[in-house]
Short mmCIF file of C-alpha atoms in Angstrom, two decimals:
data_model
loop_
_atom_site.label_atom_id
_atom_site.label_comp_id
_atom_site.label_asym_id
_atom_site.label_seq_id
_atom_site.Cartn_x
_atom_site.Cartn_y
_atom_site.Cartn_z
CA MET A 1 84.98 156.44 287.66
CA PHE A 2 85.72 159.17 290.50
CA LEU A 3 87.84 156.79 292.16
CA SER A 4 89.87 155.86 289.42
CA ARG A 5 90.06 159.36 288.56
CA VAL A 6 91.45 160.11 291.86
CA SER A 7 93.95 156.98 291.81
CA LEU A 8 95.71 158.22 288.72
CA ARG A 9 95.68 161.70 289.81
CA PHE A 10 97.59 160.74 292.86
CA SER A 11 99.60 158.13 290.66
CA LEU A 12 100.71 161.50 288.59
CA LEU A 13 101.41 163.36 291.38
CA ALA A 14 103.88 160.67 293.01
CA LEU A 15 105.58 160.62 289.67
CA LEU A 16 105.74 164.60 289.81
CA SER A 17 107.04 164.28 293.00
CA THR A 18 109.82 161.76 291.84
CA VAL A 19 110.89 164.12 288.90
CA SER A 20 110.86 167.32 290.91
CA GLY A 21 113.37 165.48 293.39
CA VAL A 22 115.63 165.21 290.51
CA PHE A 23 115.21 169.01 289.61
CA ALA A 24 115.94 169.75 293.53
CA GLU A 25 118.66 167.23 293.92
CA ASN A 26 120.19 167.56 290.50
CA ALA A 27 120.82 163.94 290.80
CA ASN A 28 122.41 163.20 287.93
CA PRO A 29 125.99 164.38 289.08
CA ALA A 30 128.65 164.22 286.18
CA SER A 31 130.27 161.24 287.37
CA THR A 32 126.83 159.19 286.58
CA VAL A 33 125.97 160.59 283.40
CA PRO A 34 126.58 158.34 280.25
CA ASN A 35 129.13 159.92 277.79
CA HIS A 36 126.92 158.48 274.60
CA THR A 37 123.57 158.32 273.92
CA THR A 38 121.38 157.25 270.81
CA VAL A 39 119.30 160.51 270.80
CA LEU A 40 120.55 163.84 272.59
CA ILE A 41 117.71 166.46 273.24
CA LEU A 42 118.87 169.75 273.88
CA GLY A 43 116.19 171.82 275.74
CA GLY A 44 113.52 170.44 278.26
CA GLY A 45 110.41 172.64 276.77
CA MET A 46 107.31 171.67 275.38
CA THR A 47 109.20 170.78 272.09
CA GLY A 48 111.94 168.53 273.78
CA ILE A 49 109.79 167.01 276.30
CA ILE A 50 107.01 165.77 273.22
CA ALA A 51 110.01 164.62 270.98
CA ALA A 52 111.09 162.39 274.23
CA ARG A 53 107.47 161.12 274.47
CA THR A 54 107.49 160.60 270.95
CA LEU A 55 110.33 158.65 270.86
CA HIS A 56 109.32 156.48 273.91
CA GLU A 57 106.05 155.66 272.13
CA GLN A 58 108.10 154.24 269.34
CA GLY A 59 109.98 152.05 271.39
CA ILE A 60 113.11 153.93 271.65
CA ASP A 61 114.19 155.34 275.27
CA ASP A 62 117.97 155.59 275.00
CA PHE A 63 117.77 159.36 275.05
CA ILE A 64 118.56 162.44 277.39
CA ILE A 65 117.33 165.41 277.56
CA LEU A 66 119.92 168.07 278.58
CA ASP A 67 118.55 171.40 279.70
CA ALA A 68 120.17 174.47 281.20
CA LYS A 69 117.34 175.14 283.84
CA ILE A 70 116.88 173.14 286.87
CA GLU A 71 113.28 172.21 285.73
CA LEU A 72 111.69 171.29 282.45
CA GLY A 73 109.61 173.80 280.73
CA GLY A 74 111.60 175.97 278.99
CA ARG A 75 109.41 179.25 278.18
CA MET A 76 106.75 178.42 280.43
CA SER A 77 108.03 179.99 283.60
CA PRO A 78 105.47 180.67 286.47
CA LYS A 79 106.38 183.18 289.23
CA THR A 80 105.13 183.63 293.02
CA PHE A 81 104.34 187.12 292.89
CA GLY A 82 103.18 189.83 295.92
CA VAL A 83 103.74 190.34 299.32
CA THR A 84 103.57 188.02 302.06
CA GLY A 85 99.80 186.94 302.47
CA ARG A 86 98.80 188.07 298.99
CA GLN A 87 100.62 185.96 296.79
CA VAL A 88 99.62 184.46 293.42
CA VAL A 89 101.32 182.61 291.04
CA ILE A 90 101.62 184.47 287.55
CA GLU A 91 103.28 183.76 284.39
CA ALA A 92 106.30 185.53 283.28
CA GLY A 93 105.96 183.21 279.57
CA PRO A 94 103.09 181.71 277.87
CA ASN A 95 99.77 182.27 279.55
CA TRP A 96 97.20 181.44 277.32
CA VAL A 97 95.97 178.31 275.55
CA GLN A 98 95.36 179.77 272.30
CA GLY A 99 92.34 178.06 270.26
CA THR A 100 90.74 175.42 272.13
CA GLN A 101 88.09 173.03 270.26
CA GLU A 102 84.86 173.92 268.71
CA GLY A 103 82.23 171.20 269.30
CA ASN A 104 83.86 167.38 268.15
CA GLY A 105 86.15 169.55 265.75
CA ARG A 106 89.63 169.35 265.83
CA ALA A 107 91.25 170.07 269.17
CA ASN A 108 94.45 171.87 270.31
CA PRO A 109 96.99 169.30 271.66
CA ILE A 110 97.77 172.06 274.14
CA TRP A 111 93.96 172.44 275.50
CA GLU A 112 93.47 168.45 275.23
CA LEU A 113 96.66 168.65 277.88
CA ALA A 114 95.15 171.24 279.79
CA LEU A 115 92.10 169.18 280.33
CA LYS A 116 94.04 165.85 280.97
CA HIS A 117 95.99 167.58 283.87
CA ASN A 118 93.01 169.42 285.01
CA LEU A 119 94.64 172.84 284.72
CA THR A 120 92.71 176.09 285.82
CA THR A 121 92.07 178.31 282.85
CA VAL A 122 89.64 181.31 282.37
CA TYR A 123 88.16 182.67 279.16
CA SER A 124 89.65 185.66 278.09
CA ASP A 125 87.10 188.26 276.86
CA TYR A 126 88.78 191.14 275.07
CA GLY A 127 85.60 192.57 274.37
CA SER A 128 85.35 193.42 278.00
CA LEU A 129 87.72 196.35 277.71
CA THR A 130 87.94 200.09 278.69
CA THR A 131 89.66 202.86 276.61
CA TYR A 132 91.73 205.70 277.75
CA ASP A 133 94.03 208.24 276.12
CA ASP A 134 95.95 211.41 277.67
CA SER A 135 92.63 213.16 278.81
CA GLY A 136 91.86 209.93 281.04
CA TYR A 137 88.59 207.98 280.46
CA ASN A 138 87.62 208.09 276.35
CA ASN A 139 84.85 205.61 274.75
CA TYR A 140 86.88 204.83 271.48
CA THR A 141 85.62 201.42 271.14
CA ASP A 142 84.30 202.35 267.81
CA VAL A 143 87.80 202.70 266.58
CA VAL A 144 89.01 199.62 267.97
CA ASN A 145 85.72 197.61 266.35
CA ASN A 146 87.03 199.30 262.90
CA ALA A 147 90.80 198.34 263.53
CA ILE A 148 89.03 194.18 264.30
CA ASP A 149 87.34 194.73 260.74
CA ASN A 150 90.23 195.95 259.42
CA PHE A 151 92.35 193.02 260.03
CA ASP A 152 89.34 190.44 259.36
CA GLN A 153 90.02 192.38 255.51
CA ALA A 154 93.45 192.03 255.77
CA ILE A 155 93.32 188.42 256.47
CA ILE A 156 90.66 187.68 253.41
CA LEU A 157 92.97 189.43 250.90
CA ALA A 158 95.93 187.81 252.53
CA GLY A 159 94.03 184.26 251.25
CA GLN A 160 93.66 185.66 247.76
CA ARG A 161 97.08 186.35 247.76
CA LEU A 162 98.08 183.07 248.58
CA GLU A 163 95.79 181.25 246.21
CA GLU A 164 97.11 183.31 243.40
CA GLY A 165 100.67 182.99 244.38
CA GLU A 166 101.29 186.83 244.99
CA VAL A 167 104.23 188.10 246.82
CA ASP A 168 104.40 188.71 250.81
CA LEU A 169 104.57 192.37 252.07
CA SER A 170 104.01 193.60 255.44
CA LEU A 171 100.70 194.13 256.94
CA ARG A 172 101.47 197.49 257.25
CA SER A 173 101.50 197.32 253.73
CA ALA A 174 98.51 195.39 253.45
CA TYR A 175 97.02 198.52 255.14
CA GLY A 176 98.53 200.96 252.68
CA LEU A 177 96.61 198.83 249.68
CA MET A 178 93.13 199.05 251.66
CA GLY A 179 93.73 202.78 252.00
CA ILE A 180 93.98 202.13 256.05
CA SER A 181 96.64 204.59 257.64
CA PRO A 182 96.10 204.70 261.42
CA LYS A 183 96.89 208.49 262.41
CA THR A 184 95.39 209.16 265.81
CA PRO A 185 96.68 208.38 269.22
CA GLN A 186 93.67 206.28 269.48
CA GLU A 187 93.68 204.31 265.89
CA VAL A 188 97.55 203.51 266.54
CA ALA A 189 96.37 202.11 269.92
CA SER A 190 94.01 200.04 268.33
CA ASP A 191 95.80 198.88 265.61
CA TYR A 192 98.52 197.82 268.32
CA PHE A 193 95.69 195.99 270.14
CA GLN A 194 95.28 193.90 267.21
CA ILE A 195 98.36 193.19 266.15
CA ASP A 196 101.25 193.60 268.32
CA PHE A 197 99.51 192.37 271.23
CA GLU A 198 96.13 190.71 270.47
CA CYS A 199 95.24 187.06 271.03
CA LYS A 200 91.56 187.02 270.06
CA SER A 201 89.13 185.26 267.74
CA SER A 202 89.37 186.09 264.09
CA LEU A 203 92.78 188.10 264.95
CA ILE A 204 96.42 187.41 264.82
CA LEU A 205 98.20 186.20 267.55
CA CYS A 206 100.28 188.13 270.17
CA ASP A 207 102.85 189.15 267.26
CA ALA A 208 105.07 191.25 269.51
CA GLN A 209 106.12 192.99 266.35
CA SER A 210 104.50 196.10 264.59
CA PRO A 211 102.71 195.76 261.63
CA SER A 212 105.65 197.03 259.48
CA GLN A 213 108.03 194.26 261.03
CA THR A 214 105.23 191.42 259.95
CA SER A 215 104.24 189.46 257.10
CA TRP A 216 100.94 189.86 255.96
CA LEU A 217 100.54 186.21 254.49
CA ALA A 218 102.21 184.33 257.48
CA SER A 219 100.39 185.93 259.92
CA ALA A 220 97.21 185.47 258.09
CA TRP A 221 97.66 181.47 257.90
CA ASN A 222 99.15 181.88 261.43
CA ASN A 223 95.88 182.92 262.81
CA ASN A 224 93.57 180.88 260.54
CA PHE A 225 95.16 177.47 261.37
CA THR A 226 94.40 178.71 265.23
CA TYR A 227 91.57 180.51 265.56
CA VAL A 228 89.42 179.60 262.42
CA PRO A 229 87.64 176.18 262.46
CA GLU A 230 86.87 176.71 258.73
CA SER A 231 90.33 176.94 257.92
CA GLY A 232 91.67 174.19 259.89
CA GLY A 233 91.75 175.94 262.75
CA PHE A 234 90.84 175.00 266.86
CA SER A 235 88.56 177.44 267.89
CA ASP A 236 88.18 181.28 268.33
CA ALA A 237 88.38 181.02 272.47
CA ASN A 238 91.57 182.12 274.48
CA GLN A 239 91.92 180.31 277.63
CA LEU A 240 94.27 182.51 280.41
CA CYS A 241 96.05 179.89 282.88
CA ILE A 242 95.33 180.84 286.41
CA ASP A 243 96.61 177.18 288.04
CA GLN A 244 98.49 178.04 290.96
CA ARG A 245 100.70 175.13 289.66
CA GLY A 246 101.88 177.11 286.87
CA PHE A 247 101.23 176.69 283.33
CA VAL A 248 104.59 174.37 283.22
CA TYR A 249 102.66 171.47 285.11
CA ILE A 250 100.86 170.16 282.01
CA ALA A 251 104.81 169.77 280.55
CA LYS A 252 105.75 168.46 283.89
CA ALA A 253 102.91 166.21 284.47
CA GLU A 254 103.31 164.69 280.76
CA ALA A 255 106.79 164.20 281.22
CA ALA A 256 106.10 162.29 284.59
CA GLU A 257 104.26 159.87 282.70
CA PHE A 258 107.08 158.44 280.83
CA LEU A 259 110.44 160.22 281.62
CA GLN A 260 112.73 158.44 284.13
CA PRO A 261 115.52 160.55 286.40
CA HIS A 262 118.31 159.35 284.48
CA GLN A 263 117.28 160.35 281.22
CA VAL A 264 117.38 164.18 282.32
CA ILE A 265 120.40 166.29 282.92
CA TYR A 266 119.81 169.55 284.45
CA ASN A 267 121.88 172.77 285.19
CA GLU A 268 124.10 172.34 281.99
CA THR A 269 124.23 175.34 279.40
CA VAL A 270 125.68 173.75 276.02
CA ASN A 271 128.15 176.33 274.67
CA LEU A 272 129.88 173.92 271.83
CA ILE A 273 128.24 171.59 269.38
CA GLU A 274 130.48 169.46 266.81
CA TYR A 275 128.82 167.77 264.39
CA GLY A 276 130.62 165.07 262.07
CA LYS A 277 129.62 162.45 259.91
CA ASP A 278 129.15 159.81 262.28
CA VAL A 279 128.33 161.29 265.63
CA VAL A 280 127.51 164.66 267.18
CA THR A 281 129.49 166.01 270.69
CA VAL A 282 127.95 168.39 273.04
CA HIS A 283 130.10 170.31 275.23
CA THR A 284 128.91 172.65 278.12
CA THR A 285 129.73 175.57 280.15
CA SER A 286 130.79 173.16 283.38
CA GLY A 287 132.98 170.75 281.39
CA LEU A 288 130.98 168.25 280.61
CA THR A 289 130.91 166.31 277.37
CA ILE A 290 128.32 163.94 275.67
CA THR A 291 128.12 162.00 272.23
CA ALA A 292 125.17 161.06 270.84
CA ASP A 293 124.14 159.52 267.18
CA HIS A 294 121.34 162.11 266.80
CA VAL A 295 121.22 165.27 268.39
CA LEU A 296 118.40 167.47 268.44
CA CYS A 297 118.44 171.01 268.82
CA THR A 298 115.41 172.77 270.32
CA PHE A 299 117.04 176.44 270.97
CA SER A 300 115.14 179.35 270.23
CA VAL A 301 115.85 180.91 266.88
CA GLY A 302 117.10 183.97 269.33
CA VAL A 303 119.99 181.68 270.79
CA LEU A 304 120.91 180.66 267.43
CA GLN A 305 121.02 183.78 266.16
CA ASN A 306 123.32 184.84 268.72
CA ASP A 307 127.17 183.39 269.44
CA ASP A 308 126.02 181.78 272.76
CA VAL A 309 126.30 178.47 271.44
CA VAL A 310 129.20 177.74 269.23
CA PHE A 311 128.94 174.88 266.28
CA GLN A 312 131.99 173.35 264.79
CA PRO A 313 132.19 173.09 261.64
CA SER A 314 130.23 176.48 261.53
CA LEU A 315 126.88 176.32 260.36
CA PRO A 316 126.36 176.51 256.23
CA ASP A 317 125.38 179.84 254.90
CA TRP A 318 121.83 178.48 253.57
CA LYS A 319 121.48 177.58 257.41
CA THR A 320 122.64 180.60 258.67
CA GLU A 321 120.12 182.55 256.44
CA ALA A 322 117.43 180.78 257.29
CA ILE A 323 118.32 181.20 261.15
CA ASN A 324 118.50 184.99 260.68
CA SER A 325 115.27 185.26 258.31
CA ILE A 326 113.07 185.07 261.11
CA VAL A 327 112.21 187.51 263.97
CA MET A 328 112.55 186.51 267.50
CA ALA A 329 110.30 188.98 269.00
CA THR A 330 109.93 190.25 272.52
CA TYR A 331 106.90 190.00 274.76
CA THR A 332 106.83 191.60 278.14
CA LYS A 333 104.24 191.66 281.05
CA ILE A 334 104.87 193.93 283.73
CA PHE A 335 103.18 192.88 287.02
CA LEU A 336 102.26 195.14 289.58
CA GLN A 337 100.35 194.94 293.03
CA PHE A 338 98.73 197.60 294.90
CA ASN A 339 97.04 197.92 298.46
CA GLU A 340 93.94 198.41 296.83
CA THR A 341 92.18 198.12 293.34
CA PHE A 342 91.42 201.80 291.57
CA TRP A 343 91.26 200.91 287.66
CA PHE A 344 88.65 199.59 285.27
CA PRO A 345 85.84 196.63 286.00
CA THR A 346 86.79 195.20 282.50
CA GLN A 347 89.15 192.68 281.82
CA PHE A 348 91.35 194.89 279.76
CA GLY A 349 91.91 198.44 279.44
CA LEU A 350 93.55 200.31 276.73
CA TYR A 351 95.60 203.58 276.82
CA ALA A 352 96.51 205.49 274.07
CA ALA A 353 99.74 207.16 274.15
CA GLU A 354 101.10 209.84 271.55
CA GLN A 355 103.94 207.41 271.59
CA ARG A 356 103.20 204.07 269.68
CA GLY A 357 103.39 201.09 271.85
CA ARG A 358 104.14 203.20 275.35
CA TYR A 359 102.48 200.66 277.99
CA PRO A 360 99.39 200.35 276.14
CA ILE A 361 97.41 197.03 277.32
CA TRP A 362 96.69 196.47 280.77
CA GLN A 363 94.87 193.49 282.22
CA SER A 364 93.22 193.37 285.60
CA LEU A 365 94.01 190.11 287.94
CA ASP A 366 91.96 191.66 290.65
CA HIS A 367 88.93 190.51 288.80
CA VAL A 368 85.99 187.85 289.24
CA GLY A 369 87.08 184.79 288.10
CA PHE A 370 90.84 185.41 288.25
CA PHE A 371 92.52 186.19 291.28
CA PRO A 372 89.77 188.62 293.16
CA GLY A 373 91.47 190.49 295.91
CA SER A 374 95.02 189.91 294.81
CA GLY A 375 95.65 193.98 293.83
CA VAL A 376 97.23 192.60 290.77
CA ILE A 377 97.19 194.40 287.40
CA PHE A 378 99.69 194.00 284.65
CA VAL A 379 100.57 196.09 281.27
CA THR A 380 102.02 194.61 278.37
CA VAL A 381 105.08 195.85 276.26
CA THR A 382 106.28 194.87 272.96
CA GLY A 383 109.05 194.76 270.35
CA ASP A 384 111.42 197.63 270.55
CA TRP A 385 109.82 198.90 273.82
CA SER A 386 110.27 195.95 275.44
CA LEU A 387 114.18 196.22 274.81
CA TYR A 388 113.73 199.65 276.24
CA ILE A 389 112.63 198.61 279.30
CA GLU A 390 115.28 195.63 279.49
CA GLN A 391 117.69 198.67 280.14
CA LEU A 392 116.04 200.25 283.16
CA THR A 393 115.73 199.47 286.71
CA PRO A 394 112.66 198.36 287.98
CA GLY A 395 112.55 201.34 289.78
CA GLU A 396 112.31 203.34 286.80
CA VAL A 397 110.07 201.12 284.92
CA GLN A 398 107.55 201.66 287.81
CA SER A 399 107.96 205.51 287.81
CA GLN A 400 107.13 205.20 284.31
CA VAL A 401 104.01 202.74 284.35
CA VAL A 402 102.69 204.91 287.46
CA ASP A 403 102.85 208.08 285.68
CA VAL A 404 100.70 206.38 282.73
CA LEU A 405 98.11 205.17 285.41
CA GLN A 406 97.89 208.69 286.87
CA THR A 407 97.20 209.97 283.05
CA MET A 408 94.37 207.21 282.83
CA PHE A 409 93.06 208.16 286.29
CA PRO A 410 93.33 211.70 286.60
CA ASN A 411 90.89 212.35 289.20
CA ILE A 412 92.56 209.78 291.89
CA THR A 413 96.45 209.96 293.32
CA VAL A 414 97.63 206.79 291.79
CA PRO A 415 99.24 205.05 294.98
CA GLN A 416 102.96 203.47 294.61
CA PRO A 417 102.60 199.53 294.16
CA ILE A 418 103.77 197.18 296.60
CA ASP A 419 105.46 195.02 294.32
CA ILE A 420 106.54 194.99 290.52
CA PHE A 421 107.99 192.34 288.43
CA PHE A 422 108.75 192.00 284.83
CA PRO A 423 110.84 189.35 282.73
CA ARG A 424 114.33 190.27 280.70
CA TRP A 425 113.63 187.59 277.87
CA ALA A 426 115.77 189.65 275.34
CA SER A 427 118.82 189.54 277.84
CA SER A 428 118.62 186.06 278.65
CA LYS A 429 121.48 184.22 277.44
CA LEU A 430 118.94 180.83 277.51
CA PHE A 431 116.04 182.33 275.46
CA ARG A 432 116.90 185.55 273.73
CA GLY A 433 113.33 186.76 273.11
CA SER A 434 110.00 185.21 273.83
CA TYR A 435 108.90 183.50 270.61
CA SER A 436 109.52 183.74 266.88
CA ASN A 437 107.59 185.97 263.96
CA TRP A 438 107.93 186.07 260.12
CA GLY A 439 108.91 189.27 258.93
CA PRO A 440 107.63 190.90 255.50
CA SER A 441 108.70 188.65 252.16
CA TYR A 442 108.40 185.23 253.69
CA VAL A 443 110.44 182.97 251.76
CA PRO A 444 109.42 178.83 252.23
CA THR A 445 112.58 177.85 251.40
CA HIS A 446 113.89 179.65 254.63
CA SER A 447 111.04 177.63 256.88
CA GLU A 448 112.40 174.48 255.15
CA ASN A 449 116.24 175.27 255.86
CA LEU A 450 115.34 176.24 259.49
CA LYS A 451 114.58 172.62 260.01
CA ALA A 452 117.01 170.84 257.88
CA THR A 453 119.11 168.61 259.13
CA LEU A 454 123.27 168.66 259.14
CA ASN A 455 125.05 165.51 258.34
CA ASN A 456 121.68 163.50 259.05
CA ARG A 457 122.76 163.72 262.82
CA LEU A 458 122.15 167.38 263.93
CA TRP A 459 118.21 168.01 263.86
CA PHE A 460 116.60 171.47 264.46
CA ALA A 461 112.86 172.02 265.94
CA GLY A 462 110.94 174.28 267.84
CA GLU A 463 108.05 176.57 267.38
CA ALA A 464 109.87 178.50 265.19
CA THR A 465 110.03 175.62 262.48
CA SER A 466 106.32 175.56 262.30
CA VAL A 467 105.21 177.04 259.32
CA PRO A 468 101.26 176.95 260.58
CA TYR A 469 102.07 177.41 264.27
CA PHE A 470 105.12 179.30 264.63
CA GLY A 471 105.16 181.80 267.86
CA PHE A 472 102.47 179.34 269.47
CA LEU A 473 102.65 176.77 272.18
CA GLN A 474 101.01 174.21 269.52
CA GLY A 475 103.64 174.75 267.16
CA ALA A 476 106.35 173.37 269.45
CA TYR A 477 104.07 170.62 270.46
CA PHE A 478 103.50 169.61 266.65
CA GLU A 479 107.14 170.29 265.98
CA GLY A 480 108.38 167.89 268.78
CA GLN A 481 106.06 164.96 267.66
CA SER A 482 107.26 165.22 264.11
CA ALA A 483 110.83 165.43 265.21
CA GLY A 484 110.52 162.74 267.56
CA ALA A 485 108.63 160.51 264.80
CA ALA A 486 111.13 161.09 262.18
CA LEU A 487 114.10 160.43 264.32
CA ALA A 488 112.59 157.06 265.24
CA ALA A 489 111.95 156.22 261.74
CA CYS A 490 115.62 157.02 260.96
CA ILE A 491 117.04 155.25 263.59
CA GLN A 492 114.98 151.89 263.15
CA GLU A 493 115.70 152.39 259.33
CA LYS A 494 111.84 152.78 258.43
CA GLY A 495 112.38 155.98 256.79
CA ASP A 496 114.88 158.84 255.75
CA CYS A 497 117.42 160.54 258.08
CA GLU A 498 117.86 163.59 255.87
CA ARG A 499 115.45 166.48 256.28
CA PRO A 500 116.42 168.41 253.11
CA PHE A 501 117.53 171.54 252.43
CA VAL A 502 117.54 174.30 249.68
CA GLU A 503 121.46 175.15 248.80
CA ILE A 504 120.25 178.76 247.72
CA SER A 505 116.98 180.71 248.28
CA LYS A 506 116.42 182.36 245.11
CA ASN A 507 114.14 185.16 243.92
CA ALA A 508 110.60 184.03 242.18
CA GLN A 509 111.58 186.59 239.24
CA PRO A 510 114.85 187.31 238.13
CA TYR A 511 116.32 190.76 239.14
CA PRO A 512 116.41 193.61 236.60
CA SER A 513 119.60 193.14 234.12
CA ILE A 514 120.27 196.82 235.18
CA LEU A 515 120.90 195.84 238.56
CA THR A 516 123.05 192.57 237.51
CA SER A 517 124.84 193.84 234.25
CA PRO A 518 127.89 196.06 234.36
#
């Protein structure tokens, strides 16, 4: 068994080397690119890869993945960080396998890929926490635990509202109904830890949005379908990827098992999509033009919400409304490396500032089981604060985060970091944010219309089109699988080529006549 496993591993690495060679050499120059294909997949992230794999499994290999990057992976984005001699691979994008498997129960497909491809991960223990405020160290873990209880109660009440068909509200409104109103910096920071940031058992995913910007009902089922086995979820565990090949390795390794070099085109940015009744034509900024019987668009909703890609004819109103009904949230990790470690011995540190969201969540990577001796720590900001720091220089951000560290550790002189890095997700034309999040007043027809096809030719899929798993990597996986299967059924005339839409999303109850009558 061991020998066969080693043999399989080296075969896989050989395939990876071949595919990586295509990345490096851009071995599909314009002169050799076919001008027509059956399926053109726009985007080589998890959704695009799994859609391609599903087509291949159904006997359809006349497809091309077109990607603006020079490698597969989409928002899975590893980076070598640190000064020479002390470098580690960190993750600018997705970092966790969120929800794994409980016993012989249902398994998260991302966890299955991690096991299959021997990805190195470490359990994130959110209970390993040290708390701080403007006075320095201050143990308010009781406040954190209260925030956990509050959220758990909100999830229970959301389930009751779903069963009764009651309207959706924001999480902030839910807390108001429960008589909960965080006021002190410690209460607000604990609230942030559970909602804007947290990726923990019995809690919401990393929403990257404040409670007032987050759907109460959608966040509840989003949490349960991943973390609560009794509700159809996987498990309450989160595994942080520390693999020095990068989290993206599971996507590349999976692709290497079926993908041929001629089926991928790199370094081509789409700027125009013309969709007709018989064919879809895709244009790129370099002048490349490809036609296809079917096009699967896996662009983030952030990209679709901007004018980076033009559609001709213009998208119908029902599609545009659906695209703009969901938020593309931004979640930013700011990595710092120091010559010496001076911070908390726990995995996490929570800082309660007077201003909500000001560099609150700290995580040590210079920790047993992670990267001991690396001198690396990172702080996470989300939402509006993420947008704010994208307007700053690295030096300006460094000055602010060092000031916060000095406040957290007033009895020492905090040194300057020897390296700093943070991504600018919202500014990136390829992504325009980190991942999707449903805001208050979730409307089911919007999610239906988000994935609906146009002219039975132009398809849409991605983590945002997943009702139960929006914002999660497994959402991208499941949507790629679903879209690939539907495309195959359509092409082989075994199923419908239309994903239906609703022309007008109407309110469940009519508005008061005083508002509609002259």
